[in-house]
Each structure stands twice: as C-alpha cells, then as structure tokens.
CSV table of C-alpha atoms and ligand atoms in Angstrom, one decimal:
chain,number,residue,atom,x,y,z
A,1,UNK,CA,0.0,0.0,0.0
A,2,UNK,CA,1.4,3.4,-1.0
A,3,UNK,CA,1.3,6.1,1.7
A,4,UNK,CA,-0.5,9.2,0.5
A,5,UNK,CA,1.5,12.4,0.1
A,6,UNK,CA,0.0,15.9,0.1
A,7,UNK,CA,2.5,18.6,-0.9
A,8,UNK,CA,1.8,22.3,-1.1
A,9,UNK,CA,3.6,24.2,-3.9
A,10,UNK,CA,3.4,27.8,-2.8
A,11,UNK,CA,4.9,29.1,-6.0
A,12,UNK,CA,6.1,32.7,-5.8
A,13,UNK,CA,3.6,33.9,-3.2
A,14,UNK,CA,3.5,35.4,0.2
A,15,UNK,CA,5.8,37.2,2.6
A,16,UNK,CA,7.9,35.9,5.5
A,17,UNK,CA,5.1,36.7,7.9
A,18,UNK,CA,2.6,34.8,5.7
A,19,UNK,CA,4.9,31.8,5.5
A,20,UNK,CA,5.2,31.7,9.3
A,21,UNK,CA,1.5,32.0,9.8
A,22,UNK,CA,0.7,29.4,7.2
A,23,UNK,CA,3.2,26.9,8.6
A,24,UNK,CA,1.9,27.5,12.2
A,25,UNK,CA,-1.6,26.8,11.1
A,26,UNK,CA,-0.6,23.7,9.1
A,27,UNK,CA,1.3,22.3,12.1
A,28,UNK,CA,-1.8,22.7,14.3
A,29,UNK,CA,-4.1,21.3,11.6
A,30,UNK,CA,-2.3,18.1,10.7
A,31,UNK,CA,-1.0,17.4,14.2
A,32,UNK,CA,-3.0,14.2,14.7
A,33,UNK,CA,-2.8,12.8,11.2
A,34,UNK,CA,-0.7,9.6,11.2
A,35,UNK,CA,-1.3,8.0,7.8
A,36,UNK,CA,-0.6,10.7,5.3
A,37,UNK,CA,2.7,12.4,4.5
A,38,UNK,CA,2.5,16.2,4.4
A,39,UNK,CA,5.0,18.6,2.9
A,40,UNK,CA,5.2,22.3,2.0
A,41,UNK,CA,7.4,23.8,-0.8
A,42,UNK,CA,7.9,27.5,0.0
A,43,UNK,CA,9.9,29.9,-2.1
A,44,UNK,CA,13.7,29.5,-1.6
A,45,UNK,CA,14.2,32.4,0.9
A,46,UNK,CA,11.5,31.0,3.2
A,47,UNK,CA,13.0,27.5,3.4
A,48,UNK,CA,14.8,28.5,6.5
A,49,UNK,CA,11.5,29.3,8.2
A,50,UNK,CA,10.3,25.8,7.2
A,51,UNK,CA,13.4,24.3,8.6
A,52,UNK,CA,13.1,26.2,11.9
A,53,UNK,CA,9.4,25.6,12.4
A,54,UNK,CA,9.1,22.1,11.1
A,55,UNK,CA,12.2,20.4,12.4
A,56,UNK,CA,11.0,17.7,14.8
A,57,UNK,CA,7.5,17.5,13.3
A,58,UNK,CA,6.3,14.9,10.8
A,59,UNK,CA,5.8,17.6,8.1
A,60,UNK,CA,8.4,17.7,5.4
A,61,UNK,CA,9.6,20.6,3.4
A,62,UNK,CA,11.0,21.0,-0.1
A,63,UNK,CA,12.0,23.3,-2.8
A,64,UNK,CA,10.2,24.3,-6.0
A,65,UNK,CA,13.3,23.7,-8.2
A,66,UNK,CA,16.9,22.7,-8.0
A,67,UNK,CA,20.0,23.3,-10.2
A,68,UNK,CA,20.9,20.7,-12.7
A,69,UNK,CA,24.6,21.4,-11.8
A,70,UNK,CA,26.4,20.1,-8.8
A,71,UNK,CA,27.9,23.4,-7.7
A,72,UNK,CA,30.3,26.2,-8.7
A,73,UNK,CA,30.0,29.2,-10.9
A,74,UNK,CA,26.2,29.2,-11.6
A,75,UNK,CA,24.9,32.5,-10.5
A,76,UNK,CA,21.4,32.4,-9.1
A,77,UNK,CA,21.1,28.7,-8.8
A,78,UNK,CA,20.6,26.5,-5.8
A,79,UNK,CA,22.2,23.1,-5.6
A,80,UNK,CA,20.7,19.8,-4.4
A,81,UNK,CA,23.4,19.6,-1.7
A,82,UNK,CA,22.4,23.0,-0.4
A,83,UNK,CA,18.7,21.9,-0.2
A,84,UNK,CA,19.8,18.8,1.7
A,85,UNK,CA,21.8,21.1,4.0
A,86,UNK,CA,18.5,23.0,4.7
A,87,UNK,CA,16.8,19.7,5.6
A,88,UNK,CA,14.7,19.6,2.4
A,89,UNK,CA,13.1,16.2,2.0
A,90,UNK,CA,11.7,17.0,-1.5
A,91,UNK,CA,12.5,19.1,-4.6
A,92,UNK,CA,9.9,19.7,-7.3
A,93,UNK,CA,11.4,19.3,-10.8
A,94,UNK,CA,9.9,20.0,-14.2
A,95,UNK,CA,6.9,22.0,-13.1
A,96,UNK,CA,5.0,23.1,-16.2
A,97,UNK,CA,5.6,26.7,-15.3
A,98,UNK,CA,9.3,26.1,-15.5
A,99,UNK,CA,9.0,24.2,-18.7
A,100,UNK,CA,6.9,27.1,-20.1
A,101,UNK,CA,8.7,30.2,-18.7
A,102,UNK,CA,12.2,28.9,-18.2
A,103,UNK,CA,12.6,26.7,-21.3
A,104,UNK,CA,13.2,23.6,-19.3
A,105,UNK,CA,13.4,20.4,-21.5
A,106,UNK,CA,13.1,16.8,-20.5
A,107,UNK,CA,16.9,16.5,-20.7
A,108,UNK,CA,17.4,19.4,-18.3
A,109,UNK,CA,14.7,18.1,-16.0
A,110,UNK,CA,16.3,14.6,-16.0
A,111,UNK,CA,19.5,16.1,-14.8
A,112,UNK,CA,17.8,18.0,-12.0
A,113,UNK,CA,16.0,14.8,-10.9
A,114,UNK,CA,19.4,13.0,-10.8
A,115,UNK,CA,21.0,15.8,-8.8
A,116,UNK,CA,18.3,15.8,-6.2
A,117,UNK,CA,18.5,12.0,-6.0
A,118,UNK,CA,22.2,12.0,-5.6
A,119,UNK,CA,22.0,14.4,-2.7
A,120,UNK,CA,19.3,12.3,-0.9
A,121,UNK,CA,16.5,14.8,-1.8
A,122,UNK,CA,13.3,13.2,-3.2
A,123,UNK,CA,12.5,14.7,-6.6
A,124,UNK,CA,8.9,15.3,-7.4
A,125,UNK,CA,8.7,15.1,-11.2
A,126,UNK,CA,5.8,17.0,-12.7
A,127,UNK,CA,4.4,15.8,-16.0
A,128,UNK,CA,1.3,16.9,-17.9
A,129,UNK,CA,-0.2,17.9,-21.2
A,130,UNK,CA,-1.5,21.3,-22.4
A,131,UNK,CA,-5.2,21.7,-23.5
A,132,UNK,CA,-4.1,21.8,-27.1
A,133,UNK,CA,-2.1,18.5,-26.7
A,134,UNK,CA,-5.1,16.8,-25.1
A,135,UNK,CA,-7.5,18.0,-27.8
A,136,UNK,CA,-5.1,16.6,-30.4
A,137,UNK,CA,-5.1,13.2,-28.6
A,138,UNK,CA,-1.5,13.6,-27.6
A,139,UNK,CA,-1.8,13.2,-23.8
A,140,UNK,CA,-0.1,9.9,-23.6
A,141,UNK,CA,2.6,10.8,-26.0
A,142,UNK,CA,3.4,13.9,-24.0
A,143,UNK,CA,3.4,12.5,-20.5
A,144,UNK,CA,5.4,9.5,-21.8
A,145,UNK,CA,8.1,11.8,-23.1
A,146,UNK,CA,8.2,13.6,-19.7
A,147,UNK,CA,8.6,10.2,-17.9
A,148,UNK,CA,11.1,8.9,-20.4
A,149,UNK,CA,13.4,12.0,-19.8
A,150,UNK,CA,14.3,10.5,-16.4
A,151,UNK,CA,14.2,6.9,-17.6
A,152,UNK,CA,16.7,7.6,-20.4
A,153,UNK,CA,19.1,9.5,-18.1
A,154,UNK,CA,18.9,7.6,-14.9
A,155,UNK,CA,17.1,4.3,-15.6
A,156,UNK,CA,14.0,2.9,-14.0
A,157,UNK,CA,15.7,2.6,-10.6
A,158,UNK,CA,15.4,6.4,-10.4
A,159,UNK,CA,11.7,6.0,-9.9
A,160,UNK,CA,12.4,4.0,-6.7
A,161,UNK,CA,13.7,7.3,-5.2
A,162,UNK,CA,11.2,9.8,-6.4
A,163,UNK,CA,7.6,10.9,-6.8
A,164,UNK,CA,5.7,11.7,-9.9
A,165,UNK,CA,3.0,14.4,-10.1
A,166,UNK,CA,0.5,14.4,-13.0
A,167,UNK,CA,-0.5,18.0,-13.5
A,168,UNK,CA,-2.5,18.6,-16.6
A,169,UNK,CA,-1.5,22.2,-17.6
A,170,UNK,CA,-5.1,23.1,-18.5
A,171,UNK,CA,-6.1,22.3,-14.8
A,172,UNK,CA,-3.4,24.4,-13.1
A,173,UNK,CA,-4.8,27.6,-11.5
A,174,UNK,CA,-7.8,27.5,-13.8
A,175,UNK,CA,-10.4,26.1,-11.4
A,176,UNK,CA,-11.0,23.3,-13.9
A,177,UNK,CA,-10.0,19.9,-12.4
A,178,UNK,CA,-9.5,16.7,-14.3
A,179,UNK,CA,-12.3,14.4,-13.5
A,180,UNK,CA,-11.3,11.4,-11.3
A,181,UNK,CA,-11.7,9.2,-14.4
A,182,UNK,CA,-9.6,11.4,-16.6
A,183,UNK,CA,-6.9,11.6,-14.0
A,184,UNK,CA,-7.0,7.9,-13.1
A,185,UNK,CA,-6.6,7.0,-16.8
A,186,UNK,CA,-3.4,9.0,-17.1
A,187,UNK,CA,-2.0,7.8,-13.7
A,188,UNK,CA,-2.6,4.2,-14.7
A,189,UNK,CA,-0.8,4.8,-18.0
A,190,UNK,CA,2.2,6.4,-16.2
A,191,UNK,CA,2.4,3.5,-13.8
A,192,UNK,CA,2.1,1.0,-16.6
A,193,UNK,CA,4.9,2.7,-18.5
A,194,UNK,CA,7.2,2.3,-15.6
A,195,UNK,CA,5.9,-1.3,-14.8
A,196,UNK,CA,7.1,-2.3,-18.3
A,197,UNK,CA,10.6,-1.7,-17.0
A,198,UNK,CA,10.2,-2.8,-13.4
A,199,UNK,CA,6.9,-3.9,-11.9
A,200,UNK,CA,7.9,-3.6,-8.3
A,201,UNK,CA,9.2,0.0,-8.6
A,202,UNK,CA,6.0,1.0,-10.4
A,203,UNK,CA,3.9,-0.5,-7.7
A,204,UNK,CA,5.8,1.4,-5.0
A,205,UNK,CA,5.9,4.8,-6.9
A,206,UNK,CA,3.6,7.5,-5.6
A,207,UNK,CA,1.9,9.4,-8.4
A,208,UNK,CA,0.2,12.6,-7.2
A,209,UNK,CA,-2.4,14.6,-9.0
A,210,UNK,CA,-2.1,18.4,-9.3
A,211,UNK,CA,-4.4,21.0,-10.9
A,212,UNK,CA,-7.1,22.8,-9.0
A,213,UNK,CA,-7.3,20.2,-6.3
A,214,UNK,CA,-9.5,21.6,-3.5
A,215,UNK,CA,-11.2,20.3,-0.4
A,216,UNK,CA,-14.4,19.6,-2.5
A,217,UNK,CA,-12.7,17.3,-5.0
A,218,UNK,CA,-9.7,15.9,-3.2
A,219,UNK,CA,-11.4,12.8,-1.6
A,220,UNK,CA,-12.8,11.6,-4.9
A,221,UNK,CA,-9.5,12.1,-6.8
A,222,UNK,CA,-7.3,10.5,-4.0
A,223,UNK,CA,-9.9,7.7,-3.9
A,224,UNK,CA,-8.8,6.5,-7.3
A,225,UNK,CA,-6.6,3.4,-7.3
A,226,UNK,CA,-3.5,5.0,-8.9
A,227,UNK,CA,-3.8,8.5,-7.3
A,228,UNK,CA,-1.6,8.6,-4.3
A,229,UNK,CA,-2.0,12.2,-3.1
A,230,UNK,CA,-1.9,15.7,-4.4
A,231,UNK,CA,0.5,18.5,-5.4
A,232,UNK,CA,-1.5,21.6,-4.4
A,233,UNK,CA,-1.1,25.1,-5.7
A,234,UNK,CA,-3.6,27.8,-4.8
A,235,UNK,CA,-5.4,25.8,-2.1
A,236,UNK,CA,-2.0,25.2,-0.3
A,237,UNK,CA,-1.9,28.9,0.5
A,238,UNK,CA,-5.0,28.7,2.6
A,239,UNK,CA,-4.3,26.7,5.8
A,240,UNK,CA,-7.9,25.4,6.2
A,241,UNK,CA,-8.1,24.2,2.6
A,242,UNK,CA,-4.7,22.6,2.7
A,243,UNK,CA,-5.5,20.8,6.0
A,244,UNK,CA,-8.8,19.6,4.6
A,245,UNK,CA,-7.0,18.1,1.6
A,246,UNK,CA,-4.5,16.4,4.0
A,247,UNK,CA,-7.5,15.0,5.9
A,248,UNK,CA,-8.8,13.5,2.6
A,249,UNK,CA,-5.4,11.8,2.2
A,250,UNK,CA,-5.5,10.6,5.8
A,251,UNK,CA,-9.0,9.2,5.3
A,252,UNK,CA,-8.0,7.4,2.1
A,253,UNK,CA,-4.9,5.8,3.5
B,1,13P,P1,-3.3,24.8,-8.6
B,1,13P,O1,-3.7,23.9,-7.4
B,1,13P,O2,-3.3,26.3,-8.2
B,1,13P,O3,-4.2,24.5,-9.8
B,1,13P,O4,-1.8,24.5,-9.0
B,1,13P,C1,-1.4,23.2,-9.1
B,1,13P,C2,0.1,23.2,-9.2
B,1,13P,O5,0.7,23.7,-10.2
B,1,13P,C3,0.9,22.5,-8.2
B,1,13P,O6,2.2,22.4,-8.6
C-alpha cells in the first residue's frame, strides 16, 4: 500500500510573515494525522522558516526547483546539496511553469532529478499535457516523453527514489479539475509505462495529482486506485483548505 503524500507548492507567493502564519496553522491542523505524509514547498528564501518551524514535526519541506549542476559558478542557482543542508526532503522538478517560462526540456529536468536523488532529496517530477495537446489526442505521448526523460538518463531505478505528479496544464490555476476518471486513466498509463521496465518499482511509486485540487474534489481524486495524493497550488496557501485536503489523504490511506 502506498502512503499518500499531500504537498503544497506555494509558487512565488506570500511574505515571510505569511509563511510563518501558514506553517503555524498547518502544524496545528495536521497534528493528529498519522497515515498521510504532508509537505510544504515554499519559495527559496523561506526554506529557513520551514526548517526552523518544522524540524521535529512529521511535516516535510521541499524546494520548487533545483539546479541541474552540482555546484560552482552558476549565478542564481541552488544546488541539491544546499537543499539537503537545509533539511529539504523534496524538490519539485519539471513543473510546467518552469517548462513554459524557463525553457526547461526533458533532458534538463532529468539532470535536476538526478542531482536531487544523488543528494538524498526526493525529486517530485511534474508531467502533464496542455489543453491543445489533449485536444489533439497527444496526452499519452506527451506524458510518456516527460517520464522517459528520467528513464533515459537515470534508468528505472530512479523511480524508486522519487515521486511523480500528474499535472494537466489546463487544470493548473484554472479552477478546472481533471475528472477522477480522466486523472486515473493517465495515472494508470504512467504506472504501466514504468511497470514495463520494473513492476515492483512501479507498484511502489507515488503518483500525485495536481491541478485545481480543493477540499471539495480531493477525496474523490485520491480515492482512485492510482492516485496517491496531491500537489496543491492555490489551495495550499489557505491553511484550512490545505489541511482539509491532507485530511482527505488521511481518510483514504
Ligand atoms: P493549482 O492547485 O493552483 O491549480 O496549482 C497546481 C500546481 O501547479 C501545483 O504544482
């Protein structure tokens, strides 16, 4: 049985005071949950707040990106080893906003995944199609290429050390959620693609759903056989909503 994971991707939002307040409320809200893994991914400058407030709790923290390089003269970048130093358990890699606005390719993202893994940080690889790609019937082709970026670089064993998040681009921040059936179909396809290389690794891999997940739809999504939790954007900035989604994970465990 895979343990559900609910992770909040705060994106580029909030202030230091907001981060403290949000983390304080989340700690109080998920305190008694035992069966779900919970994590927050604040912007880089606020990771130290997460480290200070969350150390000693069961809540993990992670980054929203990581450098593909190990270290050295790469102005503005943050290495996986630095994240590890800050106690990060997770690093999101390949988010569609980074693919879209920062020109990240599957090859670049594969290297980021490998860097995180090498430092003992769990990469959360985001995959997902645009609306246009879905309408052209290319969903499977697109998500397969996102999955294969890591397979080609690091082999199927890499999926024994990471998490995948299916985030249809058309559902991110739009209020339009994939239906549980639509999401389950893609999740099953992703798991099958990895199972073709290694069944055991595929069975153990957590595949999260992301894209307008809210308290009102979380339980039904997480209730699907191949949906193992959520990567939450907008709703992760509201403590009550995020805690309610964590509760859906707890109840489905
Ligand atoms: P929303 O939950 O705001 O749609 O964002 C999802 C997301 O991009 C999480 O990484």
